[in-house]
Coordinates of C-alpha atoms in Angstrom, one line a residue:
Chain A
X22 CA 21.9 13.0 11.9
X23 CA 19.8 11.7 14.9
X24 CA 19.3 7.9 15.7
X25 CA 17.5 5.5 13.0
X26 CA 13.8 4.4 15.2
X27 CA 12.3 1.4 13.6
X28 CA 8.4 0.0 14.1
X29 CA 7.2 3.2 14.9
X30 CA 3.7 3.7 14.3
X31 CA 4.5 6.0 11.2
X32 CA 6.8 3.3 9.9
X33 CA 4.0 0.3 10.1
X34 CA 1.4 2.9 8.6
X35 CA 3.1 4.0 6.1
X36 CA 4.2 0.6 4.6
X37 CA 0.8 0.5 3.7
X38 CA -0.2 4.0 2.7
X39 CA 2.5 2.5 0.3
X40 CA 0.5 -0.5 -1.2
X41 CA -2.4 1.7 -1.8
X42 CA -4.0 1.5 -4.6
X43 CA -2.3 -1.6 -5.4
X44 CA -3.0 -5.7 -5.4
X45 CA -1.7 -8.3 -3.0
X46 CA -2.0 -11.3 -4.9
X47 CA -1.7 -14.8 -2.8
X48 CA 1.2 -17.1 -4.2
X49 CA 2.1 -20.7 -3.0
X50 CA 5.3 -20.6 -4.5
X51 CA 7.9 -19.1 -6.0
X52 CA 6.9 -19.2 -9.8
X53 CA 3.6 -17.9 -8.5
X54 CA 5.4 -14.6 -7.1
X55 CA 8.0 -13.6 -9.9
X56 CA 4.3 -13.9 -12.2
X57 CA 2.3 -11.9 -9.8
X58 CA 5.6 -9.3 -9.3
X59 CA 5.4 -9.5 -13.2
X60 CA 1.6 -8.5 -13.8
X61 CA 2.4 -5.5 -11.2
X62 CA 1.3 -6.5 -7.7
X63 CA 2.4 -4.4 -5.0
X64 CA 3.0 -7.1 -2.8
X65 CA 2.6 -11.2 -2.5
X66 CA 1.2 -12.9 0.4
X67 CA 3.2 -16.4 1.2
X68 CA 1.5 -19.3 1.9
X69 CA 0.8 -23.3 1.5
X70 CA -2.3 -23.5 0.1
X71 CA -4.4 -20.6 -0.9
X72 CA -8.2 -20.0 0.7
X73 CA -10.0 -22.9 -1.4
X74 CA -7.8 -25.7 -0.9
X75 CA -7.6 -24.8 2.5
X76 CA -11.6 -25.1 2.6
X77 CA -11.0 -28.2 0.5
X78 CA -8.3 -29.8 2.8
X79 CA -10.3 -28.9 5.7
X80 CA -8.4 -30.0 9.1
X81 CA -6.2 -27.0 10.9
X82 CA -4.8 -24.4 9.3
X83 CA -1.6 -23.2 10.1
X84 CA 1.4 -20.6 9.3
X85 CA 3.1 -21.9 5.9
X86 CA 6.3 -23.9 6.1
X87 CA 9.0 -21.0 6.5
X88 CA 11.1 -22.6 3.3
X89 CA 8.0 -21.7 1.2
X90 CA 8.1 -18.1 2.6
X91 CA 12.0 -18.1 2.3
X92 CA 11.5 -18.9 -1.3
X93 CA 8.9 -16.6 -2.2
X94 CA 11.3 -13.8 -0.3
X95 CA 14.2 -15.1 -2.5
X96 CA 12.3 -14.8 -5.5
X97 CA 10.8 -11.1 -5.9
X98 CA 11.8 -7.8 -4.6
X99 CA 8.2 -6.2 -3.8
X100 CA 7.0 -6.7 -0.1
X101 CA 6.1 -10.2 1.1
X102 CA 3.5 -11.0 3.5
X103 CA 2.8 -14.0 5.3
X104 CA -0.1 -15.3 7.5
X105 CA -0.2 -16.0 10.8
X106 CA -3.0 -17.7 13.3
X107 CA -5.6 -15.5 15.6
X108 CA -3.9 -15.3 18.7
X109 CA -0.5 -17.3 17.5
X110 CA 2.2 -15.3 19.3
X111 CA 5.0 -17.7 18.5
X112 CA 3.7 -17.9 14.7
X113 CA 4.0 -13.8 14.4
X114 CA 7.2 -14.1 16.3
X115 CA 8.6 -16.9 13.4
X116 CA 7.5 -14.6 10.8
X117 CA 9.0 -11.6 12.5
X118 CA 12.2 -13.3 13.0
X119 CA 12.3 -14.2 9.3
X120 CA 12.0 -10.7 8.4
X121 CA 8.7 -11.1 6.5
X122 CA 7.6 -7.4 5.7
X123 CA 3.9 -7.7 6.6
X124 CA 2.2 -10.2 9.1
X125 CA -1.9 -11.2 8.4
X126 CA -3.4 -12.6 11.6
X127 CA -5.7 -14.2 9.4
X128 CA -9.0 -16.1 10.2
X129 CA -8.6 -18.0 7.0
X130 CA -6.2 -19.9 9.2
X131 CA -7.8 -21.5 12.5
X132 CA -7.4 -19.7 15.5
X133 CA -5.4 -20.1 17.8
X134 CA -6.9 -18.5 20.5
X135 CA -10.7 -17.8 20.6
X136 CA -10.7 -14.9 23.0
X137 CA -7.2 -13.2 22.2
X138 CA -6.4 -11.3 19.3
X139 CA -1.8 -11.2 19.1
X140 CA -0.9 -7.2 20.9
X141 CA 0.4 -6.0 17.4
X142 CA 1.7 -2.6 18.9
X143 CA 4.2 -5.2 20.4
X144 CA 6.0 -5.6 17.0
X145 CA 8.2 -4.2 14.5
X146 CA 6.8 -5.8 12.3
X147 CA 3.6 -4.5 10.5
X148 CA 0.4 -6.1 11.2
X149 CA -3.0 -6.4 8.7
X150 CA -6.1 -8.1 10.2
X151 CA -9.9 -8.5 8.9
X152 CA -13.2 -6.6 9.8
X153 CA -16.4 -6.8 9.1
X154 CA -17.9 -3.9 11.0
X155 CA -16.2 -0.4 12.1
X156 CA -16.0 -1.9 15.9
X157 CA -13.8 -4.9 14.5
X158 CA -11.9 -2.7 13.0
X159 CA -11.2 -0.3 15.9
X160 CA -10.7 -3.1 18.0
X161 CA -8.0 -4.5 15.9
X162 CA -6.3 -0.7 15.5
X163 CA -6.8 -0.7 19.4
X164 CA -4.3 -3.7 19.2
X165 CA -1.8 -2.2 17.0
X166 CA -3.2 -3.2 13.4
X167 CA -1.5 -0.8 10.5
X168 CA -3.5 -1.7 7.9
X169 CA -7.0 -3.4 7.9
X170 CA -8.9 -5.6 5.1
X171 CA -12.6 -6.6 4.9
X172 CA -13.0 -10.4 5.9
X173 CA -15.4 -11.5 3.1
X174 CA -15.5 -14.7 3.0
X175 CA -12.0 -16.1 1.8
X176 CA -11.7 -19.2 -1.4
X177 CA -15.3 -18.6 -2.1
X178 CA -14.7 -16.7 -5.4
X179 CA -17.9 -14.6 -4.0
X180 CA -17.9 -11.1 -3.6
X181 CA -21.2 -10.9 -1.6
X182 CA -19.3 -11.0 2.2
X183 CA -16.9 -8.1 1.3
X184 CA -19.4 -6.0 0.1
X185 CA -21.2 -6.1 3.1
X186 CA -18.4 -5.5 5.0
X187 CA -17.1 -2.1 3.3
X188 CA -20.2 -0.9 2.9
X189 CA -21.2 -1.7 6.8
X190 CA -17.7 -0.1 8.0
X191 CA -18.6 3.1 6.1
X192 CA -22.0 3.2 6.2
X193 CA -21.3 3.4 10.5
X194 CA -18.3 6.2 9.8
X195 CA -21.3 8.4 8.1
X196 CA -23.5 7.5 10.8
X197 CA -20.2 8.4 13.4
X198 CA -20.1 11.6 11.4
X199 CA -23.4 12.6 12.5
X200 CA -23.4 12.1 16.2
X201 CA -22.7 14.9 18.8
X202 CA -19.1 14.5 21.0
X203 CA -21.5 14.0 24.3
X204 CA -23.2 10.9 22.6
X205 CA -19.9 9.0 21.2
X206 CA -19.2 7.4 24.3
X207 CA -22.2 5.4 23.9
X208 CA -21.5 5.1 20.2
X209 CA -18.1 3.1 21.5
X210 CA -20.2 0.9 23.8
X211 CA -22.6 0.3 21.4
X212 CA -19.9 -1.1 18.7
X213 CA -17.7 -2.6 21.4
X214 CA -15.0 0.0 20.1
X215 CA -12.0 1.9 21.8
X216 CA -13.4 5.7 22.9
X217 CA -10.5 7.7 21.7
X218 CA -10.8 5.4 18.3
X219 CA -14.2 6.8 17.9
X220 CA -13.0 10.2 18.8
X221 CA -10.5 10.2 16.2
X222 CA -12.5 8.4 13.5
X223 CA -14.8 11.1 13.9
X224 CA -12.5 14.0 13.7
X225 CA -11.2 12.0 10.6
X226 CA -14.1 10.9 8.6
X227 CA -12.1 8.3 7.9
X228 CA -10.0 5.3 9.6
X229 CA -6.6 6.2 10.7
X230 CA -5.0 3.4 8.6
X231 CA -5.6 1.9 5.1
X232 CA -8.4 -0.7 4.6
X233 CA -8.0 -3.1 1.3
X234 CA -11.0 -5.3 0.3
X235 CA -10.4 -9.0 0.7
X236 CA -12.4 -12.3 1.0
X237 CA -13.8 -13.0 -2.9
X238 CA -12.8 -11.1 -4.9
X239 CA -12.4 -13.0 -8.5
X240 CA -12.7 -11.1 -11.5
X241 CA -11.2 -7.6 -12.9
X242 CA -14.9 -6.4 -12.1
X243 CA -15.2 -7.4 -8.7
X244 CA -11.7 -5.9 -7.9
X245 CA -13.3 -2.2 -9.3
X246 CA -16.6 -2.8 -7.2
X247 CA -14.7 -2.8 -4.0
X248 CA -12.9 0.2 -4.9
X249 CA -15.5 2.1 -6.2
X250 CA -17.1 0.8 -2.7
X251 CA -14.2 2.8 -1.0
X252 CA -11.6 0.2 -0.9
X253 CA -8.0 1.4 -0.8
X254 CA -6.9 -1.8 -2.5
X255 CA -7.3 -5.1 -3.2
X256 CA -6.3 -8.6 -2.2
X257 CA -7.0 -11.4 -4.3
X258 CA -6.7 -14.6 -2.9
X259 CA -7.8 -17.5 -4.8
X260 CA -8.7 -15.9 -7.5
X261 CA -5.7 -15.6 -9.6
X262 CA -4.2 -18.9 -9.5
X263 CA -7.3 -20.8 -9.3
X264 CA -8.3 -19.2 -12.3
X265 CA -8.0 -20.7 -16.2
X266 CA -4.9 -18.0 -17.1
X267 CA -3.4 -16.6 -14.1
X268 CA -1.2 -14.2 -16.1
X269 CA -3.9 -12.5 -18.1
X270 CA -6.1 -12.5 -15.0
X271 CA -3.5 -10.8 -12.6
X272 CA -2.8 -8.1 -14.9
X273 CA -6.7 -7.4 -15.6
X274 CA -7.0 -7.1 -12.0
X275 CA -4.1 -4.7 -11.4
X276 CA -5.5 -2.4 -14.2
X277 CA -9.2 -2.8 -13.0
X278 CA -8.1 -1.5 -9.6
X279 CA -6.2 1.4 -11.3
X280 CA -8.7 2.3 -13.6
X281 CA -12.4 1.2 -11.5
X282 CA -13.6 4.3 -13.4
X283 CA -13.2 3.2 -16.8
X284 CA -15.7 0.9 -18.3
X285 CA -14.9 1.0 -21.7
X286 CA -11.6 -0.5 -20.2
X287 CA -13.1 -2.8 -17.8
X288 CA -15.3 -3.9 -20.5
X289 CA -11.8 -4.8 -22.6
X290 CA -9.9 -6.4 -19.5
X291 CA -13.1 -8.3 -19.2
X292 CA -12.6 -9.7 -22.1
X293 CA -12.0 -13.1 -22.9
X294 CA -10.0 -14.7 -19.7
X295 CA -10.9 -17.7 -19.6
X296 CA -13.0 -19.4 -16.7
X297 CA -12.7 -17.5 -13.3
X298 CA -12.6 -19.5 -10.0
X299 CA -15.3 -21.8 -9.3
X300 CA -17.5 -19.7 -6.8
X301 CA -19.6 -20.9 -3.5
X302 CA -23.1 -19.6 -2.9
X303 CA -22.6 -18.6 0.8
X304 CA -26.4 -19.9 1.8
X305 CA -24.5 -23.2 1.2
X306 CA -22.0 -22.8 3.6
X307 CA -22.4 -24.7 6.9
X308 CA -21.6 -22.1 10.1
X309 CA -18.6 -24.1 10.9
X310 CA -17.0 -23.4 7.7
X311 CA -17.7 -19.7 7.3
X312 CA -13.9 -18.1 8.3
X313 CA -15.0 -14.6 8.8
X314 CA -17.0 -15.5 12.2
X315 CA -13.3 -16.8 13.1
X316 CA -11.9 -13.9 15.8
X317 CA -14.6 -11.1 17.1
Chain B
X28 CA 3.7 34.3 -2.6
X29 CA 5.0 33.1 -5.6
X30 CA 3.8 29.2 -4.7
X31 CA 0.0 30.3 -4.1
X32 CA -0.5 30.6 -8.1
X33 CA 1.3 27.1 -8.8
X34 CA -0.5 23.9 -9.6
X35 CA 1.5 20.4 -8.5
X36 CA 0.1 17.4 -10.0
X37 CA 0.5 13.8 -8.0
X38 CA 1.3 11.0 -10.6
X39 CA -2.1 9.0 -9.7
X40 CA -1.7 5.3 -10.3
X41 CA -0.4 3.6 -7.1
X42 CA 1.1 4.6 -3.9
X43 CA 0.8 7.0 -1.6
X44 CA -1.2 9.5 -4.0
X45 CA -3.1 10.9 -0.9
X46 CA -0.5 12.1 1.5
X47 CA 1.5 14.4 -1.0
X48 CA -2.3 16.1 -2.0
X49 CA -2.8 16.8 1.8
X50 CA 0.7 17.9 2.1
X51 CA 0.5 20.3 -1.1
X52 CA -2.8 21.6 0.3
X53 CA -1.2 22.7 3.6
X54 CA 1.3 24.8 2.5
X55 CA -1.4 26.3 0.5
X56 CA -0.4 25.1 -2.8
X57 CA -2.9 23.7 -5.7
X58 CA -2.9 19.7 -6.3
X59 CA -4.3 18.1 -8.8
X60 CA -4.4 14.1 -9.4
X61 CA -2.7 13.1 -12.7
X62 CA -3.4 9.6 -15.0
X63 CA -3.8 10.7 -18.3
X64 CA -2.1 12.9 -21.1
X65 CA -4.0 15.6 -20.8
X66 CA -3.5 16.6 -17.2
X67 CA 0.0 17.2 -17.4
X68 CA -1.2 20.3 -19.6
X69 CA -2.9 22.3 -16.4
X70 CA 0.6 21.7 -14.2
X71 CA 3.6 23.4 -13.4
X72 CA 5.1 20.4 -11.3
X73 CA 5.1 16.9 -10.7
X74 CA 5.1 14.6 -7.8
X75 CA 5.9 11.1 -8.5
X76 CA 4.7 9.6 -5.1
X77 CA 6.3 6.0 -3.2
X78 CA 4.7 2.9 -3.7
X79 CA 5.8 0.1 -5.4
X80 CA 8.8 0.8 -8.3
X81 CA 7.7 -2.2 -10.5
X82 CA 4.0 -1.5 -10.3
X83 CA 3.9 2.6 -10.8
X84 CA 6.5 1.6 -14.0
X85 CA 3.9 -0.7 -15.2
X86 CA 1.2 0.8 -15.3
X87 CA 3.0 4.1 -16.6
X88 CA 3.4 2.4 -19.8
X89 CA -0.2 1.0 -19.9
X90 CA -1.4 4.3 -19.8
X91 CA 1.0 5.2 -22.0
X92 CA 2.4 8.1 -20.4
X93 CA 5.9 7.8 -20.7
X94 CA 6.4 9.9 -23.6
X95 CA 4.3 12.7 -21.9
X96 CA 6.6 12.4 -18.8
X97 CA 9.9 12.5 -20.7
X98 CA 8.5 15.8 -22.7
X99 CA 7.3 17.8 -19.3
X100 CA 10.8 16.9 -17.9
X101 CA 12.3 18.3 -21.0
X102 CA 10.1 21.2 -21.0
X103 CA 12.1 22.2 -18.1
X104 CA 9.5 22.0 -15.1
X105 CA 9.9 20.6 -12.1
X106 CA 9.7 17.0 -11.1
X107 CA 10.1 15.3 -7.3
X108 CA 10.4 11.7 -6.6
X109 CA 9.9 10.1 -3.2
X110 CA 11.0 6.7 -2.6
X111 CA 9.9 4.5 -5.9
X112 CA 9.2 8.0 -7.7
X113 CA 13.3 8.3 -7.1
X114 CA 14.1 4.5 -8.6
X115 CA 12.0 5.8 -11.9
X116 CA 13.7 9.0 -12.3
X117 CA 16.7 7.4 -12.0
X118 CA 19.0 6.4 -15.0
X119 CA 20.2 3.6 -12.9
X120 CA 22.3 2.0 -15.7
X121 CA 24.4 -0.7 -13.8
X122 CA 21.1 -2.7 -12.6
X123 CA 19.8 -5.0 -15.3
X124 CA 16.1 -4.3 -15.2
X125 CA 13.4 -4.9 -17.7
X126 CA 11.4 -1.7 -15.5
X127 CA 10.8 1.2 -16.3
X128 CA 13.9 3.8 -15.5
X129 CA 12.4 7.5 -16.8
X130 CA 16.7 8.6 -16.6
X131 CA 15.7 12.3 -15.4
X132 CA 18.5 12.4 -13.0
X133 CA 21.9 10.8 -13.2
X134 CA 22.9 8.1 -10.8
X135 CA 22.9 4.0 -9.6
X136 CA 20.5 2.9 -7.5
X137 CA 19.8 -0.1 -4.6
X138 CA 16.7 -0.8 -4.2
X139 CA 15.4 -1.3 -0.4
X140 CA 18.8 -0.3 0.0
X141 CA 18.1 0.0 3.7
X142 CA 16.8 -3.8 4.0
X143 CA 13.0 -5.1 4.2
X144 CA 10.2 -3.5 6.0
X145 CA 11.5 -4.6 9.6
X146 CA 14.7 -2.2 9.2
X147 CA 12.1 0.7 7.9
X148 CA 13.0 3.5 10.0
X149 CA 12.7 7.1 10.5
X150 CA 14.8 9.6 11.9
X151 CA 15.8 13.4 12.2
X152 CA 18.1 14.3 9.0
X153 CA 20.1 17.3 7.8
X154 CA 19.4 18.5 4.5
X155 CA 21.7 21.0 2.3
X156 CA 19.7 23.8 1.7
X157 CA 17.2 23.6 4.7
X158 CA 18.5 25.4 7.9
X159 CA 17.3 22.2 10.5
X160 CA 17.2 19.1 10.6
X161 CA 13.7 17.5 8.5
X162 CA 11.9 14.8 9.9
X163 CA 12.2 11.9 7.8
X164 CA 10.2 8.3 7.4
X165 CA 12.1 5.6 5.2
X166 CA 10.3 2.3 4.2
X167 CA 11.9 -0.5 2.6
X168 CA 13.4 2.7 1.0
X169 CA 16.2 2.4 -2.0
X170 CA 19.6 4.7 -1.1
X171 CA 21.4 6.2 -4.1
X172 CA 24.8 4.0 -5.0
X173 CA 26.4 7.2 -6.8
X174 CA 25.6 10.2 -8.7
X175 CA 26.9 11.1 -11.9
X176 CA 28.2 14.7 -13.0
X177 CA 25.9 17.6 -12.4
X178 CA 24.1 16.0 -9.5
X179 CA 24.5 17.5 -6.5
X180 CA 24.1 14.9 -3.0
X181 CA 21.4 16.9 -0.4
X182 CA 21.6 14.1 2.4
X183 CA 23.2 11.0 3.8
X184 CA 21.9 8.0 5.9
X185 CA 25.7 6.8 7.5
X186 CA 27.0 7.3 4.5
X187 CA 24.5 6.2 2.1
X188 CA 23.0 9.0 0.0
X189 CA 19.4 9.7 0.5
X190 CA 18.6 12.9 -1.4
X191 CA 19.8 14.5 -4.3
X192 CA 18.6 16.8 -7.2
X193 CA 20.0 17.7 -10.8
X194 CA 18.7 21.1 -12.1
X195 CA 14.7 20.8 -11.7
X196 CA 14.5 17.6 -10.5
X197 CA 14.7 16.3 -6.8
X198 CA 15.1 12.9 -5.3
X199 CA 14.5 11.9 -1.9
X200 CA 14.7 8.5 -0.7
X201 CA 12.4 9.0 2.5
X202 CA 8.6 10.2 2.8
X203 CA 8.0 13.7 3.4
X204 CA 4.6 13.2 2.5
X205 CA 4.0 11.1 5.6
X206 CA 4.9 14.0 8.2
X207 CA 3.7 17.5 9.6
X208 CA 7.4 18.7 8.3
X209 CA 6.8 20.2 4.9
X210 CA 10.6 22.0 5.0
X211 CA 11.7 19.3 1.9
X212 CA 8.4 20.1 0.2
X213 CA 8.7 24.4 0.4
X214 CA 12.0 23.2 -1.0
X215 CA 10.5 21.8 -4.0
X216 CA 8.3 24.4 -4.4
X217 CA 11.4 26.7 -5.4
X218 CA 12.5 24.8 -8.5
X219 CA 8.8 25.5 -9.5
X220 CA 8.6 28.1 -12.3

């Protein structure tokens, strides 16, 4: 046998071709993760506060407090992710060092640095970051993303944002899909995107890594609009423990994403959960609190 | 070729669903998706793909298809399992779990045996039965503790076992699915009847 290679580009990727099809379910501490690891989520992001008490704590947002992480690490066995700021090498580093198995640069935390996304292709370490157009999300790949979600717009408990963004990151693949190879170059200029990422969407049809829905997603229904939208996945955020009955709620959503297909059974995981996660009309946001025009 | 008339299914709840289809389709073999009962009844093989262990077992019962999976294994058709697919077709008895375990093949299993994603790896590994060396992609992958009687070992990571199969079912640890090498798949293919 030949040498073990680790953080190759297959190995990042594939971590999360692995999650596909799955929920990543935001947990602040360790109960929270053994009952999201209970209700079948295929992975559990770490962190201090989720999306809507950040919003309601308002002040700067930064990496959790590793012993929260450690804990959550201690506690289940499926992958554990962990969010670090825009730009925030030594953040990514931590989390690296602490062998966290998935790193968010995350505009739900404040950036770090306004013009700099983190060189992810400089890790072992896996890297998912947010888009909300296809040139975000080439960009990011450009920078060594593995796995990409739609920003939405995070603790809002309203699905609106991250339908816009799926639909606006596949609505420009079709359009890529239609151009001629002598008129992508301008296609890359235009959407501020790497050429040979355009190339290779094109030959594709598709992105080259997986792309989850995230940013408001707060019921079982949402969770099947996004994939029936094209999502590979789902992250829920708030919207599990914020919720009246996080238990009932986490398994719902874990079967809605399964199973998008199957109203009947939508209709019964529907069914009598209790009061979702209060929800904020966007229009009533001010610009300064709207996280997904955090990083470009 | 034998393989041309065969139909694999791909156990379609979580995971990595995708790859094995494109895989199956380049070697010129028919793949179909598989969530309910019935679609067991147009295969001649399954492919229980990685992904998460705990959620693929979960939702396995949901749909209740757990019965259906224990009767095609003891129909005697083929089944492979890469990565969590190898955790449930494990009998695994020494691990106190409340997850699903379908027991096809006989053996003790660590899960992300190899450590967390950071230590995911991937490497060039000989397999018994295939002339050269496969490529091979491991992700927070499980290795096999020990194998009970009638299980034969295909490959080892320093020691640690990595692939094994007991009459038509094969286990492998890493991700064929995830590569252009589709030596450990063909392989597969030959337990199909």
């Amino acid at each position: 046998m030949s040498e073990r290679v680790v953080g190759t580009e297959r190995v990042k990727r594939g971590m999360a071709e692995m999650q596909k099809g799955g929920v990543i379910m935001d947990v602040v501490n360790a109960e929270q993760a053994k009952i999201a690891e209970a209700a079948g989520a295929v992975a559990v992001m770490a962190l201090e506060r989720v999306p809507s008490d950040i919003r309601k704590a308002g002040g700067v947002a930064r990496m959790a407090d590793p012993t929260i992480i450690e804990a959550v690490m201690n506690a289940v066995s499926i992958p554990v992710m962990a969010k670090a700021r825009i730009g925030h090498i030594s953040e990514a580093r931590i989390l690296e060092a602490m062998g966290v198995d998935y790193i968010d640069e995350s505009e739900v935390l404040t950036p770090a640095d306004e013009e700099f996304h983190l060189l992810k292709s400089d890790y072992v370490v896996p890297f998912v970051c947010g888009c909300r157009d296809l040139g975000e999300a080439l960009r990011r790949i450009g920078e060594g993303a593995s796995m990409l979600r739609t920003k939405g717009e995070p603790g809002t408990g309203n699905i609106v944002e991250a339908v816009r963004h799926m639909r606006k990151v596949n609505s420009q693949i079709r359009t890529l899909q239609t151009k001629s190879d002598d008129e992508l170059m301008t296609f890359a200029r235009d959407i501020g995107a790497p050429y040979t990422l355009v190339k290779e969407v094109k030959e594709l049809g598709k992105l080259p890594v997986v792309n989850f829905a995230a940013g408001g997603v707060a019921t079982p229904a949402d969770a099947a609009l996004m994939m029936s939208l094209g999502a590979d996945g789902v992250f829920v955020g708030s919207g599990i423990f914020k919720s009246e009955s996080p238990e009932k709620f986490a398994r719902s959503i874990v079967r809605a994403t399964t199973n998008y297909e199957d109203y009947t059974l939508l209709a019964e995981l529907s069914k009598d959960l209790g009061e979702a996660m209060t929800g904020i009309e966007i229009s009533n946001l001010a610009e300064s609190e709207r996280m997904q025009d955090r990083g470009w | 070729m034998v393989t041309m008339t065969k139909t694999i299914g791909v156990l379609n709840l979580q995971g990595a669903v995708r790859e094995h289809i494109r895989a199956l389709e380049k070697i010129g073999v028919k793949a179909v998706s598989v969530k309910k009962e019935e679609d067991f009844d147009m295969i001649d093989g399954l492919i229980i793909p990685g992904g998460e262990s705990t959620a693929i077992g979960r939702l396995i019962r949901e749909h209740h298809l757990e019965d259906r999976l224990r009767q095609f294994h003891q129909a005697g058709h083929a089944i492979f399992g890469t990565c969590a697919g190898l955790i449930l077709c494990s009998t695994d008895d020494s691990h106190q779990t409340q997850d699903l375990r379908l027991g096809f093949i006989n053996m003790e299993v660590e899960r992300n045996g190899f450590g967390r994603q950071v230590a995911s790896f991937e490497t060039k590994l000989d397999f018994k039965g295939i002339e050269r060396p496969v490529e091979a992609v491991f992700i927070r992958a499980p290795f096999i503790e020990k194998v009970g009687p009638g299980v034969s070992v295909l490959a080892e990571v320093e020691g640690r076992i990595v692939a094994a199969e007991q009459n038509n079912v094969l286990v492998t640890a890493h991700h064929p699915e995830l590569t252009d090498d589709f030596a450990v798949l063909e392989y597969f293919m030959k337990k199909v009847s």
